[in-house]
Short mmCIF file of C-alpha atoms in Angstrom, two decimals:
data_model
loop_
_atom_site.label_atom_id
_atom_site.label_comp_id
_atom_site.label_asym_id
_atom_site.label_seq_id
_atom_site.Cartn_x
_atom_site.Cartn_y
_atom_site.Cartn_z
CA UNK C 1 0.00 0.00 0.00
CA UNK C 2 1.63 3.27 -1.05
CA UNK C 3 1.95 6.00 1.56
CA UNK C 4 0.36 9.36 0.81
CA UNK C 5 2.21 12.55 1.68
CA UNK C 6 0.46 14.70 4.28
CA UNK C 7 0.63 18.40 3.40
CA UNK C 8 2.00 20.87 5.96
CA UNK C 9 -0.68 22.98 7.60
CA UNK C 10 1.53 25.89 8.73
CA UNK C 11 2.99 28.74 6.68
CA UNK C 12 6.64 28.63 5.60
CA UNK C 13 9.38 30.95 6.83
CA UNK C 14 9.75 32.20 3.29
CA UNK C 15 6.27 33.69 3.55
CA UNK C 16 7.15 35.20 6.90
CA UNK C 17 10.27 36.70 5.31
CA UNK C 18 8.13 38.24 2.61
CA UNK C 19 5.90 39.80 5.25
CA UNK C 20 8.92 41.17 7.09
CA UNK C 21 10.39 42.58 3.90
CA UNK C 22 7.10 44.21 3.07
CA UNK C 23 6.92 45.89 6.47
CA UNK C 24 10.50 47.12 6.16
CA UNK C 25 10.02 48.64 2.71
CA UNK C 26 6.88 50.59 3.60
CA UNK C 27 7.56 53.76 5.65
CA UNK C 28 5.52 53.86 8.84
CA UNK C 29 3.48 56.91 9.66
CA UNK C 30 4.55 56.88 13.31
CA UNK C 31 6.94 55.25 15.76
CA UNK C 32 4.00 53.42 17.35
CA UNK C 33 2.89 51.98 13.99
CA UNK C 34 6.43 50.83 13.23
CA UNK C 35 6.68 49.06 16.58
CA UNK C 36 3.27 47.42 16.10
CA UNK C 37 4.19 46.16 12.62
CA UNK C 38 7.53 44.84 13.81
CA UNK C 39 5.97 43.04 16.78
CA UNK C 40 3.32 41.42 14.58
CA UNK C 41 5.89 40.27 12.03
CA UNK C 42 8.19 38.88 14.70
CA UNK C 43 5.30 36.99 16.29
CA UNK C 44 4.41 35.48 12.90
CA UNK C 45 7.99 34.48 12.17
CA UNK C 46 8.49 33.00 15.65
CA UNK C 47 5.77 30.45 14.97
CA UNK C 48 7.17 29.20 11.69
CA UNK C 49 10.18 27.34 10.29
CA UNK C 50 11.73 27.04 6.85
CA UNK C 51 11.47 23.28 6.61
CA UNK C 52 8.13 22.11 7.92
CA UNK C 53 6.26 25.24 8.84
CA UNK C 54 6.53 24.46 12.56
CA UNK C 55 8.03 26.72 15.21
CA UNK C 56 11.27 25.68 16.86
CA UNK C 57 11.21 24.92 20.57
CA UNK C 58 13.79 26.32 22.98
CA UNK C 59 13.01 23.65 25.58
CA UNK C 60 12.31 19.94 25.77
CA UNK C 61 8.75 18.61 25.84
CA UNK C 62 7.52 15.26 27.11
CA UNK C 63 4.85 13.50 25.07
CA UNK C 64 3.06 10.54 26.61
CA UNK C 65 1.61 7.74 24.49
CA UNK C 66 -1.22 5.62 25.87
CA UNK C 67 -1.81 2.84 23.33
CA UNK C 68 -4.51 0.32 24.16
CA UNK C 69 -3.12 -2.82 22.55
CA UNK C 70 -0.44 -3.95 20.15
CA UNK C 71 -1.68 -4.72 16.66
CA UNK C 72 -0.70 -3.51 13.17
CA UNK C 73 -3.16 -0.60 12.83
CA UNK C 74 -2.46 1.00 16.20
CA UNK C 75 1.27 0.33 15.92
CA UNK C 76 1.32 2.07 12.53
CA UNK C 77 -0.55 5.09 13.92
CA UNK C 78 1.90 5.46 16.80
CA UNK C 79 4.85 5.09 14.45
CA UNK C 80 3.53 7.75 12.08
CA UNK C 81 2.80 10.09 15.00
CA UNK C 82 6.28 9.83 16.47
CA UNK C 83 8.07 10.12 13.14
CA UNK C 84 6.11 13.20 12.10
CA UNK C 85 6.43 14.94 15.47
CA UNK C 86 10.15 14.17 15.69
CA UNK C 87 10.61 15.48 12.15
CA UNK C 88 8.99 18.75 13.23
CA UNK C 89 10.52 19.21 16.70
CA UNK C 90 13.71 17.14 16.54
CA UNK C 91 15.44 16.11 19.74
CA UNK C 92 13.40 18.60 21.75
CA UNK C 93 10.59 16.05 22.02
CA UNK C 94 10.90 13.04 24.34
CA UNK C 95 8.42 10.18 24.55
CA UNK C 96 7.01 7.98 27.27
CA UNK C 97 5.33 5.25 25.24
CA UNK C 98 3.22 2.70 27.10
CA UNK C 99 0.89 -0.11 26.03
CA UNK C 100 -2.10 -1.36 28.03
CA UNK C 101 -2.10 -4.84 26.42
CA UNK C 102 -5.83 -4.53 25.79
CA UNK C 103 -6.77 -3.95 29.43
CA UNK C 104 -8.95 -0.93 30.31
CA UNK C 105 -7.75 -0.71 33.91
CA UNK C 106 -4.15 -0.72 32.71
CA UNK C 107 -4.99 2.07 30.27
CA UNK C 108 -6.36 4.06 33.21
CA UNK C 109 -3.19 3.43 35.22
CA UNK C 110 -1.05 4.52 32.29
CA UNK C 111 -3.12 7.69 31.88
CA UNK C 112 -2.69 8.61 35.55
CA UNK C 113 1.04 7.93 35.38
CA UNK C 114 1.44 10.17 32.33
CA UNK C 115 -0.50 12.94 34.05
CA UNK C 116 1.67 12.61 37.18
CA UNK C 117 4.74 12.90 34.97
CA UNK C 118 3.36 16.26 33.82
CA UNK C 119 3.48 15.39 30.14
CA UNK C 120 3.09 18.35 27.82
CA UNK C 121 0.74 16.36 25.55
CA UNK C 122 -0.68 12.84 25.51
CA UNK C 123 -1.50 10.68 22.49
CA UNK C 124 -4.41 8.35 23.23
CA UNK C 125 -4.33 5.56 20.67
CA UNK C 126 -7.75 3.79 20.57
CA UNK C 127 -11.04 4.60 22.25
CA UNK C 128 -10.48 3.05 25.68
CA UNK C 129 -7.15 4.87 25.95
CA UNK C 130 -8.89 8.12 25.04
CA UNK C 131 -11.58 7.59 27.68
CA UNK C 132 -9.00 6.72 30.33
CA UNK C 133 -6.86 9.74 29.52
CA UNK C 134 -9.89 12.02 29.37
CA UNK C 135 -10.83 10.89 32.88
CA UNK C 136 -7.29 11.51 34.13
CA UNK C 137 -6.87 15.14 33.04
CA UNK C 138 -8.86 18.14 31.86
CA UNK C 139 -5.75 20.29 31.43
CA UNK C 140 -3.08 18.42 29.46
CA UNK C 141 -3.78 18.42 25.69
CA UNK C 142 -5.00 15.00 24.53
CA UNK C 143 -4.90 13.93 20.89
CA UNK C 144 -6.81 10.80 20.01
CA UNK C 145 -6.04 8.60 17.06
CA UNK C 146 -7.59 5.38 15.75
CA UNK C 147 -10.90 6.70 17.13
CA UNK C 148 -13.85 5.99 14.85
CA UNK C 149 -16.49 8.34 16.20
CA UNK C 150 -15.70 10.89 18.91
CA UNK C 151 -19.33 11.70 19.59
CA UNK C 152 -20.11 8.06 20.43
CA UNK C 153 -16.87 7.53 22.34
CA UNK C 154 -17.26 10.64 24.50
CA UNK C 155 -21.06 10.63 24.61
CA UNK C 156 -21.30 14.07 23.01
CA UNK C 157 -24.83 15.25 22.30
CA UNK C 158 -23.99 18.37 20.29
CA UNK C 159 -20.88 17.31 18.40
CA UNK C 160 -20.16 19.60 15.43
CA UNK C 161 -16.77 18.26 14.42
CA UNK C 162 -14.79 19.89 17.24
CA UNK C 163 -14.70 18.27 20.69
CA UNK C 164 -13.45 21.37 22.53
CA UNK C 165 -11.73 21.51 25.88
CA UNK C 166 -8.42 19.65 25.91
CA UNK C 167 -9.28 17.03 23.28
CA UNK C 168 -8.90 16.76 19.52
CA UNK C 169 -7.33 14.21 17.19
CA UNK C 170 -7.92 12.05 14.16
CA UNK C 171 -10.59 9.54 13.16
CA UNK C 172 -10.07 6.21 11.43
CA UNK C 173 -13.60 6.15 10.04
CA UNK C 174 -13.77 4.97 6.44
CA UNK C 175 -17.01 5.44 4.44
CA UNK C 176 -19.28 2.76 5.88
CA UNK C 177 -21.66 2.73 2.93
CA UNK C 178 -18.71 1.88 0.69
CA UNK C 179 -17.58 -0.84 3.07
CA UNK C 180 -21.06 -2.37 2.93
CA UNK C 181 -20.94 -2.18 -0.87
CA UNK C 182 -17.92 -4.50 -0.90
CA UNK C 183 -20.24 -7.45 -0.29
CA UNK C 184 -22.04 -6.95 -3.60
CA UNK C 185 -18.75 -6.33 -5.40
CA UNK C 186 -16.95 -9.40 -4.07
CA UNK C 187 -19.71 -11.70 -2.79
CA UNK C 188 -22.82 -11.06 -4.89
CA UNK C 189 -24.36 -14.41 -3.93
CA UNK C 190 -24.09 -13.78 -0.18
CA UNK C 191 -27.62 -13.24 1.11
CA UNK C 192 -27.12 -13.50 4.87
CA UNK C 193 -24.37 -11.37 6.37
CA UNK C 194 -23.09 -11.69 9.91
CA UNK C 195 -21.74 -8.72 11.85
CA UNK C 196 -19.21 -9.60 14.53
CA UNK C 197 -17.72 -7.21 17.10
CA UNK C 198 -16.97 -6.58 20.78
CA UNK C 199 -19.96 -5.28 22.72
CA UNK C 200 -17.66 -3.33 25.06
CA UNK C 201 -16.42 -1.05 22.26
CA UNK C 202 -18.85 1.82 21.49
CA UNK C 203 -17.12 2.71 18.22
CA UNK C 204 -17.58 -0.85 17.00
CA UNK C 205 -21.30 -0.68 17.74
CA UNK C 206 -21.54 2.63 15.90
CA UNK C 207 -20.03 1.08 12.77
CA UNK C 208 -22.01 -2.15 13.09
CA UNK C 209 -25.32 -0.28 13.33
CA UNK C 210 -24.52 1.82 10.28
CA UNK C 211 -23.35 -1.10 8.16
CA UNK C 212 -26.36 -3.19 9.19
CA UNK C 213 -28.66 -0.45 7.91
CA UNK C 214 -26.82 -0.27 4.60
CA UNK C 215 -26.85 -4.04 4.15
CA UNK C 216 -30.54 -4.34 4.95
CA UNK C 217 -31.29 -1.53 2.53
CA UNK C 218 -29.46 -3.59 -0.10
CA UNK C 219 -31.75 -6.55 0.63
CA UNK C 220 -29.44 -8.60 2.83
CA UNK C 221 -30.46 -10.50 5.94
CA UNK C 222 -28.21 -9.49 8.84
CA UNK C 223 -27.25 -11.57 11.88
CA UNK C 224 -25.43 -9.67 14.65
CA UNK C 225 -23.26 -11.46 17.21
CA UNK C 226 -21.05 -9.86 19.84
CA UNK C 227 -18.35 -11.08 22.18
CA UNK C 228 -17.62 -9.41 25.51
CA UNK C 229 -13.85 -9.94 25.47
CA UNK C 230 -11.19 -12.19 23.99
CA UNK C 231 -12.32 -15.17 26.06
CA UNK C 232 -15.47 -15.80 24.02
CA UNK C 233 -14.25 -14.80 20.56
CA UNK C 234 -13.84 -18.40 19.40
CA UNK C 235 -17.24 -19.59 20.62
CA UNK C 236 -19.12 -16.58 19.22
CA UNK C 237 -17.33 -16.92 15.88
CA UNK C 238 -18.20 -20.63 15.75
CA UNK C 239 -21.82 -19.73 16.37
CA UNK C 240 -22.07 -17.09 13.66
CA UNK C 241 -20.31 -19.00 10.87
CA UNK C 242 -23.02 -21.65 11.02
CA UNK C 243 -25.71 -19.05 10.25
CA UNK C 244 -24.28 -16.76 7.56
CA UNK C 245 -22.77 -16.62 4.08
CA UNK C 246 -20.20 -13.93 4.95
CA UNK C 247 -19.15 -11.74 7.88
CA UNK C 248 -18.40 -8.05 8.46
CA UNK C 249 -16.04 -6.98 11.27
CA UNK C 250 -15.69 -3.23 11.96
CA UNK C 251 -12.56 -1.59 13.32
CA UNK C 252 -12.53 -3.38 16.65
CA UNK C 253 -9.55 -3.71 18.98
CA UNK C 254 -10.61 -7.04 20.46
CA UNK C 255 -11.19 -8.53 17.03
CA UNK C 256 -7.84 -7.18 15.87
CA UNK C 257 -6.01 -8.83 18.74
CA UNK C 258 -7.89 -12.10 18.10
CA UNK C 259 -7.85 -12.06 14.29
CA UNK C 260 -5.99 -15.37 14.02
CA UNK C 261 -8.52 -17.04 16.30
CA UNK C 262 -11.36 -15.78 14.11
CA UNK C 263 -9.55 -16.91 10.98
CA UNK C 264 -9.02 -20.42 12.36
CA UNK C 265 -12.79 -20.77 12.67
CA UNK C 266 -14.08 -18.89 9.64
CA UNK C 267 -11.65 -19.99 6.93
CA UNK C 268 -12.16 -23.76 7.37
CA UNK C 269 -15.90 -23.07 7.34
CA UNK C 270 -15.46 -21.23 3.99
CA UNK C 271 -17.06 -18.06 5.37
CA UNK C 272 -15.35 -14.95 3.93
CA UNK C 273 -14.85 -11.87 6.10
CA UNK C 274 -14.82 -8.24 5.03
CA UNK C 275 -13.13 -6.00 7.58
CA UNK C 276 -13.16 -2.37 8.64
CA UNK C 277 -9.38 -1.98 8.42
CA UNK C 278 -6.36 -3.71 6.97
CA UNK C 279 -4.85 -4.88 10.27
CA UNK C 280 -7.84 -7.12 10.97
CA UNK C 281 -8.02 -8.13 7.32
CA UNK C 282 -4.41 -9.27 7.39
CA UNK C 283 -5.33 -11.70 10.15
CA UNK C 284 -8.69 -13.04 9.03
CA UNK C 285 -10.27 -11.14 6.13
CA UNK C 286 -10.54 -11.23 2.38
CA UNK C 287 -10.89 -7.48 1.78
CA UNK C 288 -11.31 -4.05 3.29
CA UNK C 289 -11.86 -0.43 2.44
CA UNK C 290 -9.24 0.91 4.82
CA UNK C 291 -7.45 4.07 5.75
CA UNK C 292 -3.68 4.22 6.09
CA UNK C 293 -3.00 4.24 9.84
CA UNK C 294 0.62 5.31 9.42
CA UNK C 295 -0.48 8.40 7.52
CA UNK C 296 -3.26 9.00 10.06
CA UNK C 297 -0.58 9.00 12.76
CA UNK C 298 1.43 11.53 10.78
CA UNK C 299 -1.56 13.87 10.61
CA UNK C 300 -1.92 13.51 14.39
CA UNK C 301 1.79 14.24 14.84
CA UNK C 302 1.43 17.39 12.77
CA UNK C 303 -1.44 18.49 15.02
CA UNK C 304 0.72 17.82 18.08
CA UNK C 305 3.53 19.98 16.70
CA UNK C 306 1.13 22.87 16.20
CA UNK C 307 -0.18 22.55 19.76
CA UNK C 308 3.24 22.23 21.40
CA UNK C 309 4.64 25.24 19.53
CA UNK C 310 1.63 27.40 20.31
CA UNK C 311 0.44 27.66 16.72
CA UNK C 312 -2.92 26.06 17.48
CA UNK C 313 -5.40 25.92 20.34
CA UNK C 314 -6.53 22.33 20.82
CA UNK C 315 -9.97 23.46 21.95
CA UNK C 316 -10.53 24.92 18.48
CA UNK C 317 -9.02 22.08 16.41
CA UNK C 318 -11.60 20.01 14.52
CA UNK C 319 -11.26 16.24 14.29
CA UNK C 320 -9.27 15.30 11.17
CA UNK C 321 -10.23 12.44 8.84
CA UNK C 322 -8.16 10.44 6.39
CA UNK C 323 -9.25 11.48 2.90
CA UNK C 324 -8.17 8.54 0.76
CA UNK C 325 -9.37 5.06 1.82
CA UNK C 326 -8.15 2.22 -0.38
CA UNK C 327 -9.74 -1.07 -1.41
CA UNK C 328 -7.41 -3.91 -0.44
CA UNK C 329 -7.65 -7.68 -0.59
CA UNK C 330 -5.81 -10.68 0.77
CA UNK C 331 -4.63 -12.63 -2.24
CA UNK C 332 -4.18 -16.00 -0.54
CA UNK C 333 -7.58 -16.13 1.15
CA UNK C 334 -9.37 -14.93 -1.96
CA UNK C 335 -7.70 -17.66 -3.98
CA UNK C 336 -8.51 -20.30 -1.37
CA UNK C 337 -12.17 -19.24 -1.30
CA UNK C 338 -12.44 -18.85 -5.09
CA UNK C 339 -13.25 -15.13 -4.96
CA UNK C 340 -12.69 -13.01 -8.05
CA UNK C 341 -11.36 -9.56 -7.18
CA UNK C 342 -12.01 -6.48 -9.39
CA UNK C 343 -9.08 -4.54 -10.81
CA UNK C 344 -9.55 -1.52 -8.55
CA UNK C 345 -8.45 -3.49 -5.47
CA UNK C 346 -4.83 -3.50 -4.26
CA UNK C 347 -3.22 -6.67 -2.95
CA UNK C 348 -2.30 -6.23 0.71
CA UNK C 349 1.41 -6.55 1.45
CA UNK C 350 2.45 -6.37 5.09
CA UNK C 351 5.97 -5.19 4.30
CA UNK C 352 4.61 -1.94 2.87
CA UNK C 353 3.21 -0.80 6.21
#
């Protein structure tokens, strides 16, 4: 999967230089006006750099990372975040990166530890990490990533695209109507579709409800099954494969961490799975319409640089979305299941991530 370059959001120093030159060449009408123009130009230039459009820091900052669980999508988002932020701030940024191993209480402990360390900013990677960090501090800037729907996750009743307060970030939501459409493109004979996800993840339910509506509108019969945690993934998967022609799994952290378990049940049963993101697909699916989590992390890192250098107020930063989801397929599973893949799909290759 080819990476897409994320454009810089800040102005370049060259533009600041042009502004300064313009102020210098125009005679001021008074000493006060000259001082005001100079102060404004210096303030503009102080917030910008020649290379990436990000101000330079004269002090070190500590960035905490609270990642819920280790799996390819979240790992890629963290990697993109760190690489982009380091590219902008260099050795002035230090990281305390911690992983909750899928446990909510551990995520809460990590959040409290990062707050006690007086981090300058915290990355919350996945919904439960966001909720834990949100509960731990109302002051330290929190950027979420790999969050599907902030309004569902944070129980916001009047969400307009900006969370406000000390929270912003990026969403991994891909167009759900287009994900549902993959069934007709790849599995036109599938009449009964199962939806499988963890009931403890509100973002998974949000996606499942939306996709169910799209599938039913397309004339499909939908069977929904949920597991509560990793302990009942195998039994719930065994139950659903006996009732359906194909399965949809949304972006779901529990499913991602148990993708091999799901695959070991579904593939022998010849039940194909379409997934909400490529990390789950790599473990158990045939196809996905997925965002690029590495690039999503880079967008989040760019946001962090703007916050840490004072160029942006997190309370006014809208949630950012990945603009270019890609249709991907797993070549081996498609061949094993006899599925013909259209030309506009890209074969998934793990080494590219």
